[in-house]
PDB file of C-alpha atoms (C1' of nucleotides) in Angstrom:
ATOM      1  CA  MET A   1      20.765 -12.324   8.239  1.00 33.00           C
ATOM      2  CA  THR A   2      17.025 -12.854   7.950  1.00 33.00           C
ATOM      3  CA  GLU A   3      16.380  -9.192   8.676  1.00 40.00           C
ATOM      4  CA  GLU A   4      12.980  -9.663  10.260  1.00 54.00           C
ATOM      5  CA  LYS A   5      11.400  -6.373   9.313  1.00 62.00           C
ATOM      6  CA  VAL A   6       7.640  -6.262   9.402  1.00 75.00           C
ATOM      7  CA  GLU A   7       6.130  -3.500   7.368  1.00 79.00           C
ATOM      8  CA  LEU A   8       2.543  -2.499   7.435  1.00 85.00           C
ATOM      9  CA  LEU A   9       0.620  -2.551   4.227  1.00 88.00           C
ATOM     10  CA  LYS A  10       0.002   1.008   3.251  1.00 91.00           C
ATOM     11  CA  GLY A  11      -3.604   1.669   3.942  1.00 88.00           C
ATOM     12  CA  THR A  12      -4.077  -0.577   6.954  1.00 95.00           C
ATOM     13  CA  LEU A  13      -2.630   1.709   9.579  1.00 96.00           C
ATOM     14  CA  ASP A  14      -5.601   4.054   9.740  1.00 97.00           C
ATOM     15  CA  MET A  15      -7.941   1.154  10.335  1.00 97.00           C
ATOM     16  CA  LEU A  16      -5.805  -0.304  13.108  1.00 98.00           C
ATOM     17  CA  ILE A  17      -5.546   3.034  14.880  1.00 98.00           C
ATOM     18  CA  LEU A  18      -9.268   3.683  14.574  1.00 98.00           C
ATOM     19  CA  LYS A  19      -9.973   0.249  15.969  1.00 98.00           C
ATOM     20  CA  VAL A  20      -7.725   0.683  18.982  1.00 98.00           C
ATOM     21  CA  VAL A  21      -9.121   4.131  19.717  1.00 98.00           C
ATOM     22  CA  ALA A  22     -12.618   2.638  19.428  1.00 97.00           C
ATOM     23  CA  LEU A  23     -11.816   0.514  22.476  1.00 97.00           C
ATOM     24  CA  GLY A  24     -11.702   3.683  24.550  1.00 95.00           C
ATOM     25  CA  PRO A  25      -9.938   7.060  24.702  1.00 96.00           C
ATOM     26  CA  ILE A  26      -6.222   6.593  24.581  1.00 96.00           C
ATOM     27  CA  HIS A  27      -3.118   8.668  23.937  1.00 96.00           C
ATOM     28  CA  GLY A  28      -0.737   8.270  21.021  1.00 96.00           C
ATOM     29  CA  TYR A  29       2.146   6.601  22.718  1.00 97.00           C
ATOM     30  CA  ALA A  30      -0.187   4.030  24.239  1.00 97.00           C
ATOM     31  CA  ILE A  31      -1.804   3.315  20.861  1.00 97.00           C
ATOM     32  CA  ALA A  32       1.520   2.074  19.540  1.00 97.00           C
ATOM     33  CA  GLN A  33       2.002  -0.099  22.614  1.00 96.00           C
ATOM     34  CA  ARG A  34      -1.498  -1.548  22.363  1.00 96.00           C
ATOM     35  CA  ILE A  35      -1.121  -2.406  18.698  1.00 96.00           C
ATOM     36  CA  GLN A  36       2.168  -4.102  19.400  1.00 95.00           C
ATOM     37  CA  GLN A  37       0.731  -5.946  22.364  1.00 95.00           C
ATOM     38  CA  ILE A  38      -2.514  -7.111  20.747  1.00 96.00           C
ATOM     39  CA  SER A  39      -0.732  -8.250  17.606  1.00 96.00           C
ATOM     40  CA  ARG A  40       1.567 -10.323  19.834  1.00 94.00           C
ATOM     41  CA  ASP A  41       4.569  -8.209  18.988  1.00 93.00           C
ATOM     42  CA  PHE A  42       4.051  -8.587  15.254  1.00 94.00           C
ATOM     43  CA  PHE A  43       3.479  -4.915  14.502  1.00 95.00           C
ATOM     44  CA  ARG A  44       5.970  -2.430  15.847  1.00 93.00           C
ATOM     45  CA  LEU A  45       4.521   0.930  15.055  1.00 94.00           C
ATOM     46  CA  GLN A  46       7.156   3.599  14.499  1.00 94.00           C
ATOM     47  CA  GLN A  47       6.619   7.064  15.878  1.00 96.00           C
ATOM     48  CA  GLY A  48       7.294   8.516  12.455  1.00 95.00           C
ATOM     49  CA  SER A  49       4.303   6.557  11.198  1.00 96.00           C
ATOM     50  CA  LEU A  50       2.135   7.011  14.258  1.00 97.00           C
ATOM     51  CA  TYR A  51       2.044  10.749  14.821  1.00 98.00           C
ATOM     52  CA  PRO A  52       1.556  11.848  11.229  1.00 97.00           C
ATOM     53  CA  ALA A  53      -1.236   9.272  10.989  1.00 97.00           C
ATOM     54  CA  LEU A  54      -2.926  10.651  14.089  1.00 98.00           C
ATOM     55  CA  HIS A  55      -2.801  14.169  12.707  1.00 98.00           C
ATOM     56  CA  ARG A  56      -4.183  12.930   9.427  1.00 97.00           C
ATOM     57  CA  LEU A  57      -7.078  11.205  11.160  1.00 98.00           C
ATOM     58  CA  GLU A  58      -7.754  14.275  13.246  1.00 97.00           C
ATOM     59  CA  ASP A  59      -7.742  16.492  10.142  1.00 96.00           C
ATOM     60  CA  ARG A  60     -10.353  14.245   8.613  1.00 97.00           C
ATOM     61  CA  ALA A  61     -12.429  14.555  11.751  1.00 97.00           C
ATOM     62  CA  TRP A  62     -12.339  10.860  12.474  1.00 98.00           C
ATOM     63  CA  LEU A  63     -10.581  11.462  15.749  1.00 97.00           C
ATOM     64  CA  LYS A  64     -10.871  14.193  18.347  1.00 97.00           C
ATOM     65  CA  ALA A  65      -7.953  15.058  20.596  1.00 96.00           C
ATOM     66  CA  GLU A  66      -7.862  16.413  24.108  1.00 95.00           C
ATOM     67  CA  TRP A  67      -4.972  17.039  26.494  1.00 95.00           C
ATOM     68  CA  LYS A  68      -5.269  15.188  29.766  1.00 93.00           C
ATOM     69  CA  SER A  69      -2.863  13.729  32.236  1.00 89.00           C
ATOM     70  CA  SER A  70      -1.894  10.151  31.568  1.00 85.00           C
ATOM     71  CA  GLU A  71      -1.753   7.216  33.969  1.00 83.00           C
ATOM     72  CA  THR A  72       1.810   8.204  34.823  1.00 85.00           C
ATOM     73  CA  GLY A  73       0.756  11.747  35.684  1.00 83.00           C
ATOM     74  CA  ARG A  74       2.048  13.415  32.555  1.00 89.00           C
ATOM     75  CA  GLU A  75       0.338  15.521  29.951  1.00 91.00           C
ATOM     76  CA  ALA A  76      -0.699  13.498  26.953  1.00 95.00           C
ATOM     77  CA  LYS A  77      -3.033  13.915  24.025  1.00 97.00           C
ATOM     78  CA  PHE A  78      -5.995  11.595  24.380  1.00 97.00           C
ATOM     79  CA  TYR A  79      -7.790  10.598  21.233  1.00 98.00           C
ATOM     80  CA  ALA A  80     -11.430   9.584  20.916  1.00 98.00           C
ATOM     81  CA  LEU A  81     -13.510   8.427  17.971  1.00 97.00           C
ATOM     82  CA  THR A  82     -15.980  10.858  16.439  1.00 97.00           C
ATOM     83  CA  PRO A  83     -19.277   9.533  14.973  1.00 98.00           C
ATOM     84  CA  LYS A  84     -17.722  10.072  11.566  1.00 97.00           C
ATOM     85  CA  GLY A  85     -14.719   8.065  12.697  1.00 97.00           C
ATOM     86  CA  ARG A  86     -16.926   5.210  13.774  1.00 97.00           C
ATOM     87  CA  LYS A  87     -18.536   5.071  10.356  1.00 97.00           C
ATOM     88  CA  GLN A  88     -15.147   5.220   8.731  1.00 97.00           C
ATOM     89  CA  LEU A  89     -13.933   2.322  10.839  1.00 97.00           C
ATOM     90  CA  GLU A  90     -16.926   0.226   9.845  1.00 97.00           C
ATOM     91  CA  ALA A  91     -16.357   1.021   6.188  1.00 96.00           C
ATOM     92  CA  GLU A  92     -12.667   0.196   6.393  1.00 96.00           C
ATOM     93  CA  VAL A  93     -13.258  -3.101   8.159  1.00 97.00           C
ATOM     94  CA  LYS A  94     -15.797  -4.073   5.539  1.00 96.00           C
ATOM     95  CA  SER A  95     -13.538  -3.270   2.620  1.00 95.00           C
ATOM     96  CA  TRP A  96     -10.628  -4.972   4.362  1.00 96.00           C
ATOM     97  CA  GLU A  97     -12.686  -8.143   4.563  1.00 96.00           C
ATOM     98  CA  GLN A  98     -13.737  -7.912   0.947  1.00 95.00           C
ATOM     99  CA  LEU A  99     -10.176  -7.367  -0.092  1.00 96.00           C
ATOM    100  CA  THR A 100      -8.771 -10.280   1.888  1.00 96.00           C
ATOM    101  CA  ASP A 101     -11.537 -12.503   0.502  1.00 96.00           C
ATOM    102  CA  ALA A 102     -10.619 -11.496  -3.034  1.00 96.00           C
ATOM    103  CA  VAL A 103      -6.937 -12.108  -2.381  1.00 97.00           C
ATOM    104  CA  ALA A 104      -7.804 -15.500  -0.903  1.00 97.00           C
ATOM    105  CA  LEU A 105      -9.661 -16.416  -4.094  1.00 97.00           C
ATOM    106  CA  ILE A 106      -6.553 -15.743  -6.121  1.00 97.00           C
ATOM    107  CA  LEU A 107      -4.164 -17.452  -3.749  1.00 97.00           C
ATOM    108  CA  ARG A 108      -6.323 -20.569  -3.815  1.00 95.00           C
ATOM    109  CA  ALA A 109      -6.738 -20.561  -7.578  1.00 91.00           C
ATOM    110  CA  ALA A 110      -5.502 -23.741  -9.193  1.00 84.00           C
ATOM    111  CA  GLU A 111      -4.512 -24.443 -12.765  1.00 66.00           C
TER     112      GLU A 111
ATOM    113  CA  MET B   1     -22.394   8.755  -5.163  1.00 32.00           C
ATOM    114  CA  THR B   2     -20.748   5.744  -3.590  1.00 33.00           C
ATOM    115  CA  GLU B   3     -17.844   5.830  -5.973  1.00 39.00           C
ATOM    116  CA  GLU B   4     -17.028   2.147  -5.829  1.00 55.00           C
ATOM    117  CA  LYS B   5     -13.300   2.370  -6.307  1.00 62.00           C
ATOM    118  CA  VAL B   6     -11.314  -0.632  -5.275  1.00 77.00           C
ATOM    119  CA  GLU B   7      -7.693   0.068  -4.645  1.00 81.00           C
ATOM    120  CA  LEU B   8      -5.095  -2.538  -4.072  1.00 86.00           C
ATOM    121  CA  LEU B   9      -3.079  -2.380  -0.926  1.00 88.00           C
ATOM    122  CA  LYS B  10       0.408  -1.411  -1.852  1.00 90.00           C
ATOM    123  CA  GLY B  11       2.475  -4.521  -1.658  1.00 88.00           C
ATOM    124  CA  THR B  12      -0.136  -7.076  -2.620  1.00 95.00           C
ATOM    125  CA  LEU B  13       0.039  -6.631  -6.365  1.00 96.00           C
ATOM    126  CA  ASP B  14       3.384  -8.351  -6.762  1.00 97.00           C
ATOM    127  CA  MET B  15       2.090 -11.383  -4.923  1.00 97.00           C
ATOM    128  CA  LEU B  16      -1.052 -11.598  -7.033  1.00 98.00           C
ATOM    129  CA  ILE B  17       0.892 -11.329 -10.258  1.00 98.00           C
ATOM    130  CA  LEU B  18       3.423 -13.937  -9.156  1.00 98.00           C
ATOM    131  CA  LYS B  19       0.592 -16.263  -8.200  1.00 98.00           C
ATOM    132  CA  VAL B  20      -1.187 -15.926 -11.526  1.00 98.00           C
ATOM    133  CA  VAL B  21       2.030 -16.402 -13.462  1.00 98.00           C
ATOM    134  CA  ALA B  22       2.735 -19.471 -11.340  1.00 97.00           C
ATOM    135  CA  LEU B  23      -0.355 -21.072 -12.868  1.00 96.00           C
ATOM    136  CA  GLY B  24       1.431 -21.113 -16.197  1.00 95.00           C
ATOM    137  CA  PRO B  25       3.169 -18.797 -18.690  1.00 96.00           C
ATOM    138  CA  ILE B  26       0.935 -15.918 -19.542  1.00 96.00           C
ATOM    139  CA  HIS B  27       1.183 -12.485 -21.119  1.00 96.00           C
ATOM    140  CA  GLY B  28       0.577  -9.186 -19.365  1.00 96.00           C
ATOM    141  CA  TYR B  29      -2.798  -8.309 -20.731  1.00 96.00           C
ATOM    142  CA  ALA B  30      -4.118 -11.744 -19.847  1.00 96.00           C
ATOM    143  CA  ILE B  31      -2.768 -11.448 -16.294  1.00 97.00           C
ATOM    144  CA  ALA B  32      -5.026  -8.469 -15.683  1.00 96.00           C
ATOM    145  CA  GLN B  33      -7.987 -10.365 -17.092  1.00 96.00           C
ATOM    146  CA  ARG B  34      -7.272 -13.437 -14.991  1.00 96.00           C
ATOM    147  CA  ILE B  35      -6.961 -11.451 -11.781  1.00 96.00           C
ATOM    148  CA  GLN B  36     -10.228  -9.687 -12.493  1.00 95.00           C
ATOM    149  CA  GLN B  37     -11.929 -12.945 -13.360  1.00 95.00           C
ATOM    150  CA  ILE B  38     -10.671 -15.027 -10.419  1.00 96.00           C
ATOM    151  CA  SER B  39     -11.448 -12.253  -7.950  1.00 96.00           C
ATOM    152  CA  ARG B  40     -14.988 -12.204  -9.322  1.00 94.00           C
ATOM    153  CA  ASP B  41     -14.572  -8.754 -10.762  1.00 93.00           C
ATOM    154  CA  PHE B  42     -13.374  -7.294  -7.476  1.00 94.00           C
ATOM    155  CA  PHE B  43      -9.912  -6.277  -8.665  1.00 95.00           C
ATOM    156  CA  ARG B  44      -9.678  -4.294 -11.840  1.00 93.00           C
ATOM    157  CA  LEU B  45      -6.027  -4.023 -12.550  1.00 93.00           C
ATOM    158  CA  GLN B  46      -5.083  -0.844 -14.363  1.00 93.00           C
ATOM    159  CA  GLN B  47      -2.481  -0.929 -17.106  1.00 95.00           C
ATOM    160  CA  GLY B  48      -0.554   1.815 -15.375  1.00 95.00           C
ATOM    161  CA  SER B  49      -0.171  -0.513 -12.409  1.00 96.00           C
ATOM    162  CA  LEU B  50       0.303  -3.712 -14.338  1.00 97.00           C
ATOM    163  CA  TYR B  51       3.149  -2.941 -16.713  1.00 97.00           C
ATOM    164  CA  PRO B  52       5.424  -1.103 -14.299  1.00 97.00           C
ATOM    165  CA  ALA B  53       4.886  -3.979 -11.873  1.00 97.00           C
ATOM    166  CA  LEU B  54       5.836  -6.543 -14.510  1.00 98.00           C
ATOM    167  CA  HIS B  55       9.010  -4.650 -15.334  1.00 97.00           C
ATOM    168  CA  ARG B  56       9.816  -4.403 -11.650  1.00 97.00           C
ATOM    169  CA  LEU B  57       9.357  -8.141 -11.179  1.00 98.00           C
ATOM    170  CA  GLU B  58      11.470  -8.853 -14.210  1.00 97.00           C
ATOM    171  CA  ASP B  59      14.216  -6.542 -12.949  1.00 96.00           C
ATOM    172  CA  ARG B  60      14.281  -8.481  -9.716  1.00 97.00           C
ATOM    173  CA  ALA B  61      14.582 -11.688 -11.682  1.00 97.00           C
ATOM    174  CA  TRP B  62      11.361 -13.109 -10.316  1.00 98.00           C
ATOM    175  CA  LEU B  63       9.865 -13.259 -13.785  1.00 97.00           C
ATOM    176  CA  LYS B  64      11.372 -14.044 -17.156  1.00 97.00           C
ATOM    177  CA  ALA B  65       9.827 -12.642 -20.315  1.00 96.00           C
ATOM    178  CA  GLU B  66       9.715 -14.009 -23.818  1.00 95.00           C
ATOM    179  CA  TRP B  67       7.977 -12.762 -26.950  1.00 95.00           C
ATOM    180  CA  LYS B  68       5.615 -15.281 -28.468  1.00 92.00           C
ATOM    181  CA  SER B  69       2.447 -15.106 -30.411  1.00 88.00           C
ATOM    182  CA  SER B  70      -0.688 -15.066 -28.342  1.00 84.00           C
ATOM    183  CA  GLU B  71      -3.860 -17.092 -28.731  1.00 81.00           C
ATOM    184  CA  THR B  72      -5.145 -14.444 -31.088  1.00 83.00           C
ATOM    185  CA  GLY B  73      -2.082 -14.631 -33.284  1.00 80.00           C
ATOM    186  CA  ARG B  74      -0.410 -11.469 -32.077  1.00 88.00           C
ATOM    187  CA  GLU B  75       2.952 -10.812 -30.557  1.00 90.00           C
ATOM    188  CA  ALA B  76       2.831 -10.660 -26.811  1.00 95.00           C
ATOM    189  CA  LYS B  77       5.301 -10.888 -23.972  1.00 97.00           C
ATOM    190  CA  PHE B  78       4.855 -14.109 -22.081  1.00 97.00           C
ATOM    191  CA  TYR B  79       6.001 -14.201 -18.499  1.00 98.00           C
ATOM    192  CA  ALA B  80       7.157 -17.230 -16.554  1.00 98.00           C
ATOM    193  CA  LEU B  81       8.258 -17.672 -12.972  1.00 97.00           C
ATOM    194  CA  THR B  82      11.948 -18.106 -12.257  1.00 97.00           C
ATOM    195  CA  PRO B  83      13.063 -20.335  -9.358  1.00 97.00           C
ATOM    196  CA  LYS B  84      13.793 -17.121  -7.462  1.00 97.00           C
ATOM    197  CA  GLY B  85      10.290 -15.938  -8.241  1.00 97.00           C
ATOM    198  CA  ARG B  86       8.806 -19.120  -6.883  1.00 97.00           C
ATOM    199  CA  LYS B  87      10.649 -18.655  -3.613  1.00 97.00           C
ATOM    200  CA  GLN B  88       9.544 -15.046  -3.484  1.00 97.00           C
ATOM    201  CA  LEU B  89       5.935 -16.068  -4.011  1.00 97.00           C
ATOM    202  CA  GLU B  90       6.126 -18.535  -1.156  1.00 97.00           C
ATOM    203  CA  ALA B  91       7.668 -15.920   1.111  1.00 96.00           C
ATOM    204  CA  GLU B  92       5.061 -13.336   0.208  1.00 96.00           C
ATOM    205  CA  VAL B  93       2.164 -15.698   0.771  1.00 97.00           C
ATOM    206  CA  LYS B  94       3.560 -16.611   4.144  1.00 96.00           C
ATOM    207  CA  SER B  95       4.004 -13.026   5.276  1.00 95.00           C
ATOM    208  CA  TRP B  96       0.589 -12.121   3.875  1.00 96.00           C
ATOM    209  CA  GLU B  97      -0.935 -14.783   6.089  1.00 96.00           C
ATOM    210  CA  GLN B  98       0.983 -13.610   9.131  1.00 95.00           C
ATOM    211  CA  LEU B  99      -0.052 -10.061   8.482  1.00 96.00           C
ATOM    212  CA  THR B 100      -3.736 -10.826   8.020  1.00 96.00           C
ATOM    213  CA  ASP B 101      -3.631 -12.933  11.175  1.00 96.00           C
ATOM    214  CA  ALA B 102      -2.145 -10.034  13.106  1.00 96.00           C
ATOM    215  CA  VAL B 103      -4.719  -7.615  11.693  1.00 97.00           C
ATOM    216  CA  ALA B 104      -7.453 -10.072  12.630  1.00 97.00           C
ATOM    217  CA  LEU B 105      -6.205 -10.113  16.210  1.00 97.00           C
ATOM    218  CA  ILE B 106      -6.585  -6.369  16.415  1.00 97.00           C
ATOM    219  CA  LEU B 107      -9.941  -6.247  14.681  1.00 97.00           C
ATOM    220  CA  ARG B 108     -11.298  -8.829  17.089  1.00 95.00           C
ATOM    221  CA  ALA B 109      -9.853  -7.163  20.160  1.00 91.00           C
ATOM    222  CA  ALA B 110     -12.501  -6.288  22.704  1.00 85.00           C
ATOM    223  CA  GLU B 111     -12.445  -3.795  25.520  1.00 66.00           C
TER     224      GLU B 111
ATOM    225  C1'  DA C   1      24.695  12.886  37.157  1.00 62.03           C
ATOM    226  C1'  DG C   2      23.156   9.664  33.925  1.00 62.03           C
ATOM    227  C1'  DC C   3      20.027   6.502  31.801  1.00 62.03           C
ATOM    228  C1'  DG C   4      15.857   4.554  30.217  1.00 62.03           C
ATOM    229  C1'  DA C   5      10.986   4.925  29.688  1.00 62.03           C
ATOM    230  C1'  DC C   6       7.420   8.125  28.646  1.00 62.03           C
ATOM    231  C1'  DA C   7       5.316  11.405  25.403  1.00 62.03           C
ATOM    232  C1'  DC C   8       5.235  14.472  21.774  1.00 62.03           C
ATOM    233  C1'  DC C   9       6.894  16.165  17.114  1.00 62.03           C
ATOM    234  C1'  DT C  10       8.910  17.060  12.025  1.00 62.03           C
ATOM    235  C1'  DA C  11      11.672  16.748   7.601  1.00 62.03           C
ATOM    236  C1'  DG C  12      12.805  14.200   3.890  1.00 62.03           C
ATOM    237  C1'  DC C  13      13.094   9.920   1.373  1.00 62.03           C
ATOM    238  C1'  DA C  14      11.308   5.747  -0.910  1.00 62.03           C
ATOM    239  C1'  DC C  15       8.194   3.586  -3.472  1.00 62.03           C
ATOM    240  C1'  DA C  16       3.861   1.564  -5.259  1.00 62.03           C
ATOM    241  C1'  DT C  17      -0.313   2.580  -7.340  1.00 62.03           C
ATOM    242  C1'  DC C  18      -3.407   5.533  -9.972  1.00 62.03           C
ATOM    243  C1'  DT C  19      -4.869   8.594 -13.852  1.00 62.03           C
ATOM    244  C1'  DA C  20      -4.180   9.759 -18.266  1.00 62.03           C
ATOM    245  C1'  DC C  21      -2.066   9.495 -22.339  1.00 62.03           C
ATOM    246  C1'  DA C  22       0.285   7.223 -26.442  1.00 62.03           C
ATOM    247  C1'  DT C  23       1.012   3.511 -29.913  1.00 62.03           C
ATOM    248  C1'  DA C  24      -0.117  -0.369 -32.884  1.00 62.03           C
ATOM    249  C1'  DT C  25      -2.508  -4.580 -34.771  1.00 62.03           C
ATOM    250  C1'  DA C  26      -6.577  -7.722 -35.619  1.00 62.03           C
ATOM    251  C1'  DC C  27     -11.292  -8.399 -36.451  1.00 62.03           C
ATOM    252  C1'  DG C  28     -16.092  -7.700 -37.285  1.00 62.03           C
ATOM    253  C1'  DG C  29     -19.820  -4.885 -39.116  1.00 62.03           C
ATOM    254  C1'  DC C  30     -21.464  -1.601 -42.318  1.00 62.03           C
TER     255       DC C  30
ATOM    256  C1'  DG D   1     -12.741   0.417 -47.691  1.00 62.03           C
ATOM    257  C1'  DC D   2     -13.624   2.412 -43.113  1.00 62.03           C
ATOM    258  C1'  DC D   3     -14.568   2.643 -38.301  1.00 62.03           C
ATOM    259  C1'  DG D   4     -14.939   1.079 -33.699  1.00 62.03           C
ATOM    260  C1'  DT D   5     -13.753  -2.259 -30.286  1.00 62.03           C
ATOM    261  C1'  DA D   6     -10.773  -5.539 -28.194  1.00 62.03           C
ATOM    262  C1'  DT D   7      -6.121  -6.902 -27.875  1.00 62.03           C
ATOM    263  C1'  DA D   8      -1.455  -5.710 -26.399  1.00 62.03           C
ATOM    264  C1'  DT D   9       2.311  -2.847 -24.617  1.00 62.03           C
ATOM    265  C1'  DG D  10       4.115   1.131 -22.800  1.00 62.03           C
ATOM    266  C1'  DT D  11       5.426   6.003 -20.218  1.00 62.03           C
ATOM    267  C1'  DA D  12       4.855  10.453 -17.401  1.00 62.03           C
ATOM    268  C1'  DG D  13       3.328  12.639 -13.573  1.00 62.03           C
ATOM    269  C1'  DA D  14       0.742  13.064  -9.308  1.00 62.03           C
ATOM    270  C1'  DT D  15      -0.521  11.258  -4.954  1.00 62.03           C
ATOM    271  C1'  DG D  16      -0.233   9.347  -0.669  1.00 62.03           C
ATOM    272  C1'  DT D  17       1.615   6.531   2.960  1.00 62.03           C
ATOM    273  C1'  DG D  18       4.881   4.715   5.723  1.00 62.03           C
ATOM    274  C1'  DC D  19       9.867   4.661   7.017  1.00 62.03           C
ATOM    275  C1'  DT D  20      14.394   6.523   8.745  1.00 62.03           C
ATOM    276  C1'  DA D  21      16.412   9.640  11.403  1.00 62.03           C
ATOM    277  C1'  DG D  22      16.494  13.302  13.786  1.00 62.03           C
ATOM    278  C1'  DG D  23      14.732  16.547  17.785  1.00 62.03           C
ATOM    279  C1'  DT D  24      12.438  18.284  22.527  1.00 62.03           C
ATOM    280  C1'  DG D  25      11.307  17.673  27.298  1.00 62.03           C
ATOM    281  C1'  DT D  26       9.872  15.138  31.741  1.00 62.03           C
ATOM    282  C1'  DC D  27       9.916  11.657  35.236  1.00 62.03           C
ATOM    283  C1'  DG D  28      11.955   8.164  38.178  1.00 62.03           C
ATOM    284  C1'  DC D  29      15.616   5.240  39.519  1.00 62.03           C
ATOM    285  C1'  DT D  30      20.352   4.345  40.788  1.00 62.03           C
TER     286       DT D  30
END
DNA sequence: AGCGACACCTAGCACATCTACATATACGGC
DNA sequence: GCCGTATATGTAGATGTGCTAGGTGTCGCT
């Protein structure tokens, strides 16, 4: 069966979204596509994860939303990073690196 | 205040515990100490995370427990990896690496 | 007319981790 | 003999995040 189901680690999604939005204003649907594309199809972001996350990030004032028409000529909500969001992204990247370093220490530990 | 609170990513704890137990039979309390020590004090594993996790791993037959007397002469539950647990550890390490690689792709993505 | 891609959304579940508490023994210092 | 600290295990409840599974509507192609 090898049900190849890739789940995100809880806590990483915010960082990934912030990072993608940091590349330039972008609407929700496209964020999911970008993440999937950049990760070479590894992450497949579900809409039920995506939209609540976006609202969460907006509530925390890390993102700012604005309705504009998308490339295809439709109305879409474009998200941009706030200054606070930029700081948050930096902080999350830093603690992600610390955490992966610490995990690496343990995984490499020998008898 | 810079409340330096390090939280584990949900999903990593099992792997870390399996890895530490793989180094040799060890009791719960010592697992927490080892993880803290090897990670250079980065992870501070709380008892409320540790013991439920151990029971979970035992339920899934990845660990086997046995009461023995500890180094200090007290009764303690010593955990050892089962063959199933060893396979699980390998699988988790592999998917951890894939996941961190995928995250790295996104974090390094430029405009 | 129907279908897939685009674009948004929510309700409810699952589940892991944290905080906080509870229990008990061994050992050293006073 | 008593008290505090370290050792050792455990549970209850809250929190938060991501998932499944549903829903709405538009556009473009055949």
